[in-house]
């Protein structure tokens, strides 16, 4: 078995570099559900298994090992995966009897060995901190035994694992900087499935970005459940920081410093980050964003509710007014910055008045985008233990529809404001609707489509915005941007 560097050109004329292990033809089919962190984790998993002689495949029927990286955030996310497992089962019966199936990620962590009992198709269950154990676990499975590892770690960040970029457009990539979450929002299952918060060594983050740059990537999104809480002082849990040595404390790197470091080191790379929890976002991050042109002016700032009473029940550590003040600061320090939200309707005990508070907060902030959900009780969470899930589904859904309708109006308000301007767009792929058009995003993360002409994937292009829908800007290229 040996590693071979493959260099090829894709249809857009862009050079792609990949490492492939030859001499073994075990095939791995891996798919991810849920958040961007899962997409990024699947790339770590692929890297670990490629070293074991697996080649990735896009064809389920020919896979020796099928891995599904799962999401537990809402009940319907779990139902989607259960259905997918049934589909694997039918493929196994009809076309590929020797196929083995593994479940990774949050559902693996939440359900543990119950998975092996409940879903006969599943041979392997691996939690988010146990991916290094995959080679041993896969060996067990190949020997005909079920295998499971769902141990959560206080240290694991996979900092030294160089991810295999899966289904990448070769232009934008995710780089994870923290794992886990310590915030314990009462509705949220993540602290239970992904464990305690840990930060990754800044050196390994910089190295990963350097590697991406060499491979011609143009945009990096720094990922974490709560990136603003990033803190490196030599490793371990954030909560142990107070106990760390004085030397460790004096050389600690926080999120604003990390962002500054990355922006300084890679002036030609576009940087994004996600997600910002309002309680952990400080003004120094906004100042670093203002200082660097290559940091995109976009903040995903989930709020969940506009009512201080509900925020308290959710254990969000800020009031409505404190959140508004943070938004005011964003507008003051970064006048062109876009802001998006996550919102939950029908949380336990939410009254009509609380709901009106949510609508009025939406009016106040006028978010550019939003991700909105009806509350879904998750077993084991603090809310499931402490509060009754007492809002009828029809009410949750009616409130959700009202929130979505208002958000749509605000999205359109913002897209209209872009019309007539010339904006820098990074070309990320072909438009879904028209193969003669490129699609990319401006700094505010709004999708822009425009005729391809002579431009290529990965080019930074100035685009004149001619018209818009509520979610998309439509324009014409006027030339390369100076970043190109
Ligand atoms: N900080 C994380 C949040 C992950 S969960 C991040 O990186 O985005 C993403 C969103 O799902 C949350 O912001 C919340 O709006 C929603 N969500 C989480 N738990 C939920 C639940 N039990 N019911 C409905 N929506 C939920
Ligand atoms: Fe979940 Fe709150 Fe953390 S939403 S991921 S517990 S910040």
Short mmCIF file of C-alpha atoms and ligand atoms in Angstrom, two decimals:
data_model
loop_
_atom_site.label_atom_id
_atom_site.label_comp_id
_atom_site.label_asym_id
_atom_site.label_seq_id
_atom_site.Cartn_x
_atom_site.Cartn_y
_atom_site.Cartn_z
CA UNK A 1 0.00 0.00 0.00
CA UNK A 2 1.39 3.44 -0.82
CA UNK A 3 0.20 7.04 -1.05
CA UNK A 4 -0.02 8.71 -4.41
CA UNK A 5 -0.51 12.41 -5.11
CA UNK A 6 -3.15 12.95 -7.74
CA UNK A 7 -3.21 16.20 -9.60
CA UNK A 8 -6.02 16.74 -12.04
CA UNK A 9 -7.96 19.55 -13.64
CA UNK A 10 -11.68 19.83 -13.11
CA UNK A 11 -14.20 21.14 -15.64
CA UNK A 12 -13.60 24.70 -14.57
CA UNK A 13 -9.91 24.37 -15.40
CA UNK A 14 -8.93 24.45 -11.76
CA UNK A 15 -6.14 22.28 -10.40
CA UNK A 16 -7.24 19.79 -7.77
CA UNK A 17 -4.76 18.00 -5.58
CA UNK A 18 -5.74 14.91 -3.62
CA UNK A 19 -3.95 12.16 -1.79
CA UNK A 20 -5.03 8.66 -2.65
CA UNK A 21 -3.95 5.44 -1.07
CA UNK A 22 -3.51 2.70 -3.60
CA UNK A 23 -2.94 -1.02 -3.18
CA UNK A 24 -6.21 -1.61 -1.34
CA UNK A 25 -9.66 -1.37 -2.79
CA UNK A 26 -11.93 -1.13 0.25
CA UNK A 27 -14.57 1.43 -0.52
CA UNK A 28 -16.00 3.97 1.92
CA UNK A 29 -19.30 5.79 1.37
CA UNK A 30 -19.77 8.58 3.90
CA UNK A 31 -22.61 11.06 4.21
CA UNK A 32 -23.34 13.83 6.68
CA UNK A 33 -26.49 15.33 8.12
CA UNK A 34 -26.88 18.41 10.30
CA UNK A 35 -24.45 21.21 10.97
CA UNK A 36 -21.26 22.30 9.21
CA UNK A 37 -19.29 20.75 12.07
CA UNK A 38 -20.54 17.34 10.94
CA UNK A 39 -19.37 18.02 7.37
CA UNK A 40 -15.98 18.96 8.78
CA UNK A 41 -15.88 15.88 11.05
CA UNK A 42 -16.65 13.60 8.12
CA UNK A 43 -13.53 14.95 6.40
CA UNK A 44 -11.51 13.98 9.50
CA UNK A 45 -13.08 10.51 9.48
CA UNK A 46 -12.31 10.10 5.77
CA UNK A 47 -8.71 11.09 6.44
CA UNK A 48 -8.36 8.50 9.22
CA UNK A 49 -9.82 5.73 7.05
CA UNK A 50 -7.97 6.67 3.85
CA UNK A 51 -4.78 6.00 5.83
CA UNK A 52 -6.23 2.52 6.50
CA UNK A 53 -6.50 1.86 2.78
CA UNK A 54 -10.08 2.94 2.12
CA UNK A 55 -10.97 4.88 -1.01
CA UNK A 56 -14.02 7.12 -0.86
CA UNK A 57 -16.86 6.40 -3.28
CA UNK A 58 -20.03 8.27 -4.25
CA UNK A 59 -21.82 5.00 -5.07
CA UNK A 60 -23.65 3.44 -2.15
CA UNK A 61 -24.10 0.06 -3.91
CA UNK A 62 -20.37 -0.54 -4.24
CA UNK A 63 -19.37 0.48 -0.69
CA UNK A 64 -17.77 -1.97 1.74
CA UNK A 65 -18.36 0.46 4.58
CA UNK A 66 -21.17 3.00 4.80
CA UNK A 67 -20.87 5.69 7.46
CA UNK A 68 -23.60 8.18 8.27
CA UNK A 69 -22.70 11.20 10.36
CA UNK A 70 -25.87 12.01 12.27
CA UNK A 71 -27.69 14.94 13.86
CA UNK A 72 -29.88 14.91 17.00
CA UNK A 73 -30.77 18.59 17.20
CA UNK A 74 -34.49 18.13 16.48
CA UNK A 75 -36.66 15.05 16.37
CA UNK A 76 -37.23 15.33 12.61
CA UNK A 77 -33.44 15.28 12.03
CA UNK A 78 -33.32 11.90 13.77
CA UNK A 79 -36.35 10.63 11.82
CA UNK A 80 -34.65 11.53 8.53
CA UNK A 81 -31.65 9.40 9.51
CA UNK A 82 -33.84 6.45 10.60
CA UNK A 83 -35.40 6.53 7.11
CA UNK A 84 -31.97 6.64 5.53
CA UNK A 85 -30.95 3.55 7.50
CA UNK A 86 -33.98 1.73 6.09
CA UNK A 87 -32.81 2.66 2.63
CA UNK A 88 -29.29 1.31 3.34
CA UNK A 89 -30.99 -1.86 4.51
CA UNK A 90 -32.80 -2.31 1.22
CA UNK A 91 -29.59 -1.65 -0.77
CA UNK A 92 -27.77 -4.20 1.38
CA UNK A 93 -30.45 -6.86 0.86
CA UNK A 94 -30.84 -6.30 -2.88
CA UNK A 95 -27.40 -5.34 -4.10
CA UNK A 96 -24.59 -5.56 -1.58
CA UNK A 97 -25.00 -8.18 1.18
CA UNK A 98 -21.48 -7.74 2.60
CA UNK A 99 -21.91 -4.00 3.16
CA UNK A 100 -21.25 -2.82 6.76
CA UNK A 101 -23.00 0.21 8.23
CA UNK A 102 -21.73 2.59 10.89
CA UNK A 103 -23.42 5.48 12.68
CA UNK A 104 -21.28 8.46 13.70
CA UNK A 105 -21.92 11.77 15.43
CA UNK A 106 -24.62 13.04 17.75
CA UNK A 107 -27.20 10.25 17.41
CA UNK A 108 -24.45 7.70 18.05
CA UNK A 109 -23.54 9.54 21.22
CA UNK A 110 -27.14 10.01 22.34
CA UNK A 111 -28.40 6.48 21.71
CA UNK A 112 -25.18 4.53 22.26
CA UNK A 113 -25.66 0.74 22.30
CA UNK A 114 -29.44 1.17 21.95
CA UNK A 115 -28.71 1.81 18.29
CA UNK A 116 -27.33 -1.69 17.81
CA UNK A 117 -30.51 -3.13 19.32
CA UNK A 118 -33.00 -0.83 17.62
CA UNK A 119 -31.54 -0.78 14.11
CA UNK A 120 -30.47 -4.23 12.96
CA UNK A 121 -28.65 -2.75 9.96
CA UNK A 122 -26.14 -0.94 12.22
CA UNK A 123 -22.78 -2.71 12.87
CA UNK A 124 -20.79 0.19 14.26
CA UNK A 125 -21.54 3.13 16.60
CA UNK A 126 -18.94 5.87 17.07
CA UNK A 127 -19.32 9.15 18.98
CA UNK A 128 -17.76 12.49 17.89
CA UNK A 129 -14.65 12.17 20.08
CA UNK A 130 -13.82 8.55 19.21
CA UNK A 131 -12.95 8.75 15.51
CA UNK A 132 -9.29 7.90 16.09
CA UNK A 133 -10.47 4.49 17.26
CA UNK A 134 -12.17 3.82 13.90
CA UNK A 135 -9.37 1.59 12.50
CA UNK A 136 -9.73 -0.80 15.49
CA UNK A 137 -13.49 -0.64 15.43
CA UNK A 138 -13.63 -1.33 11.69
CA UNK A 139 -11.37 -4.36 12.22
CA UNK A 140 -13.86 -5.67 14.78
CA UNK A 141 -16.71 -5.17 12.35
CA UNK A 142 -14.79 -6.91 9.56
CA UNK A 143 -14.34 -9.86 11.92
CA UNK A 144 -18.13 -10.02 12.22
CA UNK A 145 -18.56 -8.37 15.62
CA UNK A 146 -20.55 -5.21 16.42
CA UNK A 147 -18.33 -2.36 17.62
CA UNK A 148 -18.98 0.75 19.69
CA UNK A 149 -17.01 3.66 21.15
CA UNK A 150 -18.90 6.68 22.50
CA UNK A 151 -16.40 7.96 25.03
CA UNK A 152 -16.33 11.77 25.17
CA UNK A 153 -12.96 13.45 25.60
CA UNK A 154 -11.66 16.50 27.41
CA UNK A 155 -8.77 17.00 25.00
CA UNK A 156 -9.55 15.63 21.54
CA UNK A 157 -9.49 18.31 18.83
CA UNK A 158 -8.12 16.18 15.92
CA UNK A 159 -5.66 19.08 15.53
CA UNK A 160 -3.05 16.91 13.79
CA UNK A 161 -5.45 15.20 11.39
CA UNK A 162 -5.30 16.70 7.93
CA UNK A 163 -8.86 16.36 6.59
CA UNK A 164 -9.62 14.74 3.21
CA UNK A 165 -11.85 17.32 1.50
CA UNK A 166 -15.06 15.53 0.56
CA UNK A 167 -17.19 16.74 -2.36
CA UNK A 168 -15.29 19.98 -2.13
CA UNK A 169 -15.70 22.75 -4.67
CA UNK A 170 -11.95 23.35 -4.25
CA UNK A 171 -12.69 26.97 -3.30
CA UNK A 172 -14.13 27.10 0.22
CA UNK A 173 -13.34 24.88 3.19
CA UNK A 174 -14.25 24.49 6.87
CA UNK A 175 -11.60 24.48 9.57
CA UNK A 176 -12.77 23.54 13.04
CA UNK A 177 -11.32 25.54 15.93
CA UNK A 178 -13.34 24.36 18.92
CA UNK A 179 -15.28 21.21 19.81
CA UNK A 180 -18.12 20.74 22.25
CA UNK A 181 -20.10 23.39 24.10
CA UNK A 182 -20.30 24.41 27.76
CA UNK A 183 -23.26 26.73 27.49
CA UNK A 184 -26.02 24.35 28.48
CA UNK A 185 -28.92 26.11 26.76
CA UNK A 186 -31.83 24.19 28.26
CA UNK A 187 -33.36 23.16 24.90
CA UNK A 188 -30.13 21.90 23.37
CA UNK A 189 -28.78 18.37 23.11
CA UNK A 190 -25.32 19.41 21.84
CA UNK A 191 -23.54 19.62 25.22
CA UNK A 192 -24.62 16.00 25.82
CA UNK A 193 -23.65 14.66 22.41
CA UNK A 194 -20.48 16.65 21.76
CA UNK A 195 -19.19 17.04 25.27
CA UNK A 196 -17.24 19.78 26.97
CA UNK A 197 -15.74 22.71 25.13
CA UNK A 198 -12.11 22.43 23.96
CA UNK A 199 -10.05 24.72 21.74
CA UNK A 200 -7.56 23.68 19.13
CA UNK A 201 -3.90 24.73 19.04
CA UNK A 202 -3.65 27.91 16.90
CA UNK A 203 -0.50 26.53 15.23
CA UNK A 204 -2.39 23.56 13.83
CA UNK A 205 -5.20 25.88 12.67
CA UNK A 206 -2.70 28.10 10.81
CA UNK A 207 -1.02 25.02 9.31
CA UNK A 208 -4.34 23.71 8.03
CA UNK A 209 -5.13 27.06 6.40
CA UNK A 210 -1.63 27.18 4.87
CA UNK A 211 -2.21 23.74 3.39
CA UNK A 212 -5.58 24.85 1.98
CA UNK A 213 -3.99 27.93 0.47
CA UNK A 214 -1.35 25.80 -1.24
CA UNK A 215 -4.16 23.70 -2.68
CA UNK A 216 -5.66 26.88 -4.13
CA UNK A 217 -8.57 27.27 -1.71
CA UNK A 218 -9.79 30.88 -1.43
CA UNK A 219 -12.13 30.90 1.54
CA UNK A 220 -12.01 29.38 5.01
CA UNK A 221 -14.81 29.22 7.57
CA UNK A 222 -13.60 28.81 11.15
CA UNK A 223 -16.04 26.48 12.86
CA UNK A 224 -17.23 25.81 16.37
CA UNK A 225 -20.48 25.54 18.32
CA UNK A 226 -19.44 28.78 19.98
CA UNK A 227 -16.38 30.25 18.26
CA UNK A 228 -16.23 33.43 20.36
CA UNK A 229 -15.51 31.29 23.37
CA UNK A 230 -12.28 29.99 21.74
CA UNK A 231 -9.37 30.03 24.18
CA UNK A 232 -6.02 28.33 23.77
CA UNK A 233 -3.70 28.18 26.74
CA UNK A 234 -1.94 24.89 26.03
CA UNK A 235 -4.85 22.46 25.79
CA UNK A 236 -7.61 21.03 27.94
CA UNK A 237 -11.01 22.30 28.99
CA UNK A 238 -11.77 25.99 28.93
CA UNK A 239 -13.23 25.80 32.38
CA UNK A 240 -9.80 24.70 33.75
CA UNK A 241 -8.18 27.91 32.46
CA UNK A 242 -8.36 29.63 35.84
CA UNK A 243 -6.26 26.80 37.26
CA UNK A 244 -3.67 26.92 34.47
CA UNK A 245 -0.17 28.26 35.18
CA UNK A 246 0.57 31.97 34.96
CA UNK A 247 2.74 31.39 31.89
CA UNK A 248 -0.13 29.62 30.16
CA UNK A 249 -2.45 32.49 31.05
CA UNK A 250 -0.10 35.18 29.76
CA UNK A 251 0.35 33.45 26.40
CA UNK A 252 -3.31 32.49 25.96
CA UNK A 253 -4.94 33.17 22.58
CA UNK A 254 -8.61 34.16 22.47
CA UNK A 255 -10.92 34.29 19.44
CA UNK A 256 -10.22 37.92 18.52
CA UNK A 257 -6.48 37.19 18.59
CA UNK A 258 -6.88 34.00 16.56
CA UNK A 259 -8.94 35.82 13.94
CA UNK A 260 -6.37 38.61 13.80
CA UNK A 261 -3.54 36.06 13.42
CA UNK A 262 -5.29 34.22 10.57
CA UNK A 263 -6.26 37.43 8.74
CA UNK A 264 -2.73 38.81 9.05
CA UNK A 265 -1.06 35.58 7.92
CA UNK A 266 -3.36 34.97 4.92
CA UNK A 267 -4.37 38.33 3.44
CA UNK A 268 -5.61 36.68 0.22
CA UNK A 269 -7.85 34.16 1.98
CA UNK A 270 -11.42 35.17 2.72
CA UNK A 271 -12.25 34.33 6.32
CA UNK A 272 -15.64 33.54 7.81
CA UNK A 273 -16.63 32.11 11.16
CA UNK A 274 -19.63 30.41 12.71
CA UNK A 275 -21.34 30.34 15.22
CA UNK A 276 -21.28 33.34 17.53
CA UNK A 277 -23.12 33.03 20.79
CA UNK A 278 -24.19 36.57 21.84
CA UNK A 279 -23.11 36.09 25.44
CA UNK A 280 -19.53 35.27 24.38
CA UNK A 281 -19.13 37.79 21.57
CA UNK A 282 -17.02 40.77 22.62
CA UNK A 283 -16.28 44.08 20.98
CA UNK A 284 -12.64 43.19 20.27
CA UNK A 285 -13.87 40.65 17.69
CA UNK A 286 -15.82 43.42 15.93
CA UNK A 287 -12.71 45.63 15.91
CA UNK A 288 -10.60 42.84 14.40
CA UNK A 289 -13.28 42.39 11.73
CA UNK A 290 -13.16 46.12 10.99
CA UNK A 291 -9.36 46.04 10.73
CA UNK A 292 -9.15 43.35 8.03
CA UNK A 293 -10.69 43.47 4.56
CA UNK A 294 -10.33 39.71 4.20
CA UNK A 295 -12.65 38.97 7.14
CA UNK A 296 -16.18 38.80 5.74
CA UNK A 297 -18.66 41.24 7.17
CA UNK A 298 -21.21 38.72 8.29
CA UNK A 299 -22.15 37.50 11.76
CA UNK A 300 -24.45 34.59 12.51
CA UNK A 301 -25.81 35.65 15.88
CA UNK A 302 -28.50 33.19 17.06
CA UNK A 303 -30.91 34.68 19.58
CA UNK A 304 -33.67 32.00 19.87
CA UNK A 305 -36.27 34.39 21.37
CA UNK A 306 -36.98 38.10 21.74
CA UNK A 307 -38.38 37.72 25.24
CA UNK A 308 -36.08 38.11 28.24
CA UNK A 309 -38.33 35.79 30.25
CA UNK A 310 -37.95 33.01 27.67
CA UNK A 311 -34.21 33.69 27.22
CA UNK A 312 -33.82 33.11 30.93
CA UNK A 313 -35.76 29.83 30.75
CA UNK A 314 -33.50 28.83 27.87
CA UNK A 315 -30.44 29.63 30.02
CA UNK A 316 -29.17 32.09 27.43
CA UNK A 317 -26.93 34.37 29.46
CA UNK A 318 -28.23 37.71 28.15
CA UNK A 319 -31.39 39.78 28.08
CA UNK A 320 -33.25 41.16 25.07
CA UNK A 321 -31.76 44.60 25.80
CA UNK A 322 -28.18 43.30 26.04
CA UNK A 323 -28.63 41.57 22.70
CA UNK A 324 -29.96 44.78 21.14
CA UNK A 325 -26.96 46.65 22.49
CA UNK A 326 -24.63 44.10 20.86
CA UNK A 327 -26.46 44.57 17.55
CA UNK A 328 -26.14 48.38 17.95
CA UNK A 329 -22.40 47.91 18.41
CA UNK A 330 -22.17 45.74 15.29
CA UNK A 331 -23.99 48.44 13.29
CA UNK A 332 -21.72 51.16 14.71
CA UNK A 333 -18.37 49.38 14.28
CA UNK A 334 -19.23 47.48 11.08
CA UNK A 335 -21.88 49.54 9.22
CA UNK A 336 -22.07 47.14 6.25
CA UNK A 337 -22.13 43.94 8.26
CA UNK A 338 -24.98 41.50 7.74
CA UNK A 339 -26.48 39.65 10.69
CA UNK A 340 -28.47 36.41 10.74
CA UNK A 341 -30.46 34.64 13.43
CA UNK A 342 -31.60 31.27 14.71
CA UNK A 343 -35.03 31.43 16.31
CA UNK A 344 -37.15 28.87 18.16
CA UNK A 345 -40.92 29.28 18.37
CA UNK A 346 -43.14 27.67 20.99
CA UNK A 347 -40.54 26.99 23.67
CA UNK A 348 -42.02 25.77 26.99
CA UNK A 349 -44.27 28.42 28.52
CA UNK A 350 -44.01 30.86 25.60
CA UNK A 351 -47.01 33.21 25.73
CA UNK A 352 -48.49 35.27 22.91
CA UNK A 353 -46.78 38.27 24.49
CA UNK A 354 -43.38 36.53 24.40
CA UNK A 355 -44.03 35.74 20.74
CA UNK A 356 -44.80 39.42 20.08
CA UNK A 357 -41.45 40.25 21.71
CA UNK A 358 -39.78 37.93 19.21
CA UNK A 359 -41.52 39.66 16.30
CA UNK A 360 -40.58 43.12 17.61
CA UNK A 361 -36.94 42.04 18.05
CA UNK A 362 -36.98 40.89 14.42
CA UNK A 363 -38.29 44.34 13.46
CA UNK A 364 -35.58 46.00 15.53
CA UNK A 365 -32.64 44.04 14.11
CA UNK A 366 -33.98 43.43 10.58
CA UNK A 367 -31.81 40.36 10.01
CA UNK A 368 -30.45 39.60 6.56
CA UNK A 369 -31.17 35.87 6.92
CA UNK A 370 -32.64 33.49 9.44
CA UNK A 371 -32.90 29.84 10.41
CA UNK A 372 -36.17 29.27 12.22
CA UNK A 373 -37.52 26.21 14.02
CA UNK A 374 -40.50 25.03 16.05
CA UNK A 375 -39.35 23.82 19.46
CA UNK A 376 -38.68 20.09 19.56
CA UNK A 377 -38.18 18.56 22.99
CA UNK A 378 -34.99 16.51 23.22
CA UNK A 379 -34.78 13.70 25.76
CA UNK A 380 -32.24 14.29 28.52
CA UNK A 381 -31.98 18.07 28.09
CA UNK A 382 -32.57 20.43 31.00
CA UNK A 383 -35.78 21.72 29.42
CA UNK A 384 -37.12 18.18 29.08
CA UNK A 385 -36.46 17.64 32.79
CA UNK A 386 -37.63 21.00 34.13
CA UNK A 387 -40.42 22.29 31.91
CA UNK A 388 -43.54 20.99 30.26
CA UNK A 389 -43.55 21.03 26.45
CA UNK A 390 -46.91 22.80 26.70
CA UNK A 391 -47.34 24.76 23.46
CA UNK A 392 -49.56 22.84 21.01
CA UNK A 393 -47.90 21.99 17.70
CA UNK A 394 -50.41 24.09 15.74
CA UNK A 395 -49.50 27.14 17.84
CA UNK A 396 -45.75 26.50 17.46
CA UNK A 397 -46.26 26.23 13.71
CA UNK A 398 -48.44 29.32 13.43
CA UNK A 399 -45.86 31.38 15.33
CA UNK A 400 -43.10 29.88 13.19
CA UNK A 401 -44.96 30.89 10.02
CA UNK A 402 -45.29 34.46 11.34
CA UNK A 403 -41.58 34.63 12.15
CA UNK A 404 -40.63 33.23 8.74
CA UNK A 405 -42.93 35.66 6.90
CA UNK A 406 -41.42 38.64 8.69
CA UNK A 407 -37.89 37.37 8.09
CA UNK A 408 -38.64 36.99 4.38
CA UNK A 409 -39.76 40.60 4.26
CA UNK A 410 -36.54 41.73 5.94
CA UNK A 411 -34.35 39.57 3.67
CA UNK A 412 -35.95 41.23 0.67
CA UNK A 413 -35.47 44.68 2.26
CA UNK A 414 -31.73 43.96 2.41
CA UNK A 415 -31.29 42.37 -1.00
CA UNK A 416 -32.98 45.43 -2.58
CA UNK A 417 -30.37 47.63 -0.89
CA UNK A 418 -27.61 45.87 -2.84
CA UNK A 419 -29.14 46.70 -6.24
CA UNK A 420 -27.03 49.23 -8.17
CA UNK A 421 -23.86 48.51 -6.18
CA UNK A 422 -20.66 46.83 -7.37
CA UNK A 423 -19.67 44.03 -5.00
CA UNK A 424 -16.81 41.56 -4.74
CA UNK A 425 -17.94 37.96 -5.27
CA UNK A 426 -15.92 34.76 -4.92
CA UNK A 427 -16.98 32.25 -7.59
CA UNK A 428 -17.94 28.99 -5.88
CA UNK A 429 -19.85 27.04 -8.51
CA UNK A 430 -22.37 26.98 -11.32
CA UNK A 431 -25.79 28.47 -10.59
CA UNK A 432 -28.41 25.80 -9.92
CA UNK A 433 -30.91 27.44 -12.25
CA UNK A 434 -28.72 28.32 -15.20
CA UNK A 435 -25.58 26.49 -16.24
CA UNK A 436 -24.29 29.57 -18.07
CA UNK A 437 -24.17 31.51 -14.82
CA UNK A 438 -21.79 31.44 -11.88
CA UNK A 439 -22.87 31.58 -8.28
CA UNK A 440 -20.88 32.97 -5.39
CA UNK A 441 -21.32 35.11 -2.29
CA UNK A 442 -20.53 38.69 -1.43
CA UNK A 443 -18.90 39.57 1.88
CA UNK A 444 -22.34 39.68 3.57
CA UNK A 445 -22.90 36.04 2.60
CA UNK A 446 -25.69 36.87 0.13
CA UNK A 447 -25.79 34.62 -2.94
CA UNK A 448 -24.95 36.41 -6.20
CA UNK A 449 -25.48 34.93 -9.69
CA UNK A 450 -24.08 36.36 -12.95
CA UNK A 451 -23.15 35.28 -16.52
CA UNK A 452 -19.98 33.18 -16.66
CA UNK A 453 -18.16 34.96 -19.52
CA UNK A 454 -14.42 34.19 -19.24
CA UNK A 455 -14.30 33.98 -15.43
CA UNK A 456 -13.33 30.78 -13.58
CA UNK A 457 -14.07 28.96 -10.33
CA UNK A 458 -12.19 30.57 -7.45
CA UNK A 459 -11.89 34.00 -9.12
CA UNK A 460 -12.68 37.11 -7.10
CA UNK A 461 -14.87 39.20 -9.41
CA UNK A 462 -16.51 42.61 -9.07
CA UNK A 463 -20.17 42.22 -9.93
CA UNK A 464 -22.68 45.00 -10.61
CA UNK A 465 -25.95 44.03 -8.94
CA UNK A 466 -28.82 44.62 -11.41
CA UNK A 467 -31.79 43.05 -9.62
CA UNK A 468 -32.75 40.72 -6.77
CA UNK A 469 -35.18 38.27 -5.23
CA UNK A 470 -35.59 37.97 -1.45
CA UNK A 471 -32.58 35.64 -1.23
CA UNK A 472 -30.47 36.16 -4.36
CA UNK A 473 -28.70 39.02 -6.09
CA UNK A 474 -28.55 38.97 -9.90
CA UNK A 475 -25.77 40.87 -11.63
CA UNK A 476 -23.10 41.26 -14.32
CA UNK A 477 -19.34 41.00 -13.86
CA UNK A 478 -17.42 44.22 -14.44
CA UNK A 479 -13.88 42.81 -13.96
CA UNK A 480 -11.55 41.04 -11.55
CA UNK A 481 -11.37 42.47 -8.06
CA UNK A 482 -8.02 43.63 -6.72
CA UNK A 483 -7.96 40.59 -4.42
CA UNK A 484 -7.65 38.26 -7.41
N1 LIG B 1 -24.19 27.07 18.71
C1 LIG B 1 -24.67 26.14 17.75
C2 LIG B 1 -26.10 25.88 17.83
C3 LIG B 1 -26.35 24.54 17.30
S1 LIG B 1 -27.97 24.15 17.17
C4 LIG B 1 -24.24 26.48 16.33
O1 LIG B 1 -23.13 26.25 15.98
O2 LIG B 1 -25.06 26.93 15.52
C5 LIG B 1 -28.52 25.19 15.81
C6 LIG B 1 -29.84 25.79 16.09
O3 LIG B 1 -30.82 24.77 16.22
C7 LIG B 1 -29.92 26.54 17.42
O4 LIG B 1 -29.38 27.82 17.34
C8 LIG B 1 -31.40 26.54 17.67
O5 LIG B 1 -32.05 27.64 17.06
C9 LIG B 1 -31.88 25.26 17.01
N2 LIG B 1 -32.23 24.26 18.03
C10 LIG B 1 -31.41 23.68 18.92
N3 LIG B 1 -32.10 22.84 19.73
C11 LIG B 1 -33.39 22.90 19.33
C12 LIG B 1 -34.58 22.28 19.76
N4 LIG B 1 -34.58 21.44 20.79
N5 LIG B 1 -35.73 22.57 19.11
C13 LIG B 1 -35.74 23.43 18.06
N6 LIG B 1 -34.64 24.05 17.61
C14 LIG B 1 -33.47 23.80 18.23
FE1 LIG B 2 -26.48 24.41 22.00
FE2 LIG B 2 -26.49 26.68 23.27
FE3 LIG B 2 -24.21 25.41 22.86
S1 LIG B 2 -27.62 26.23 21.40
S2 LIG B 2 -24.54 24.27 20.98
S3 LIG B 2 -25.87 24.72 24.13
S4 LIG B 2 -24.56 27.64 22.71
#
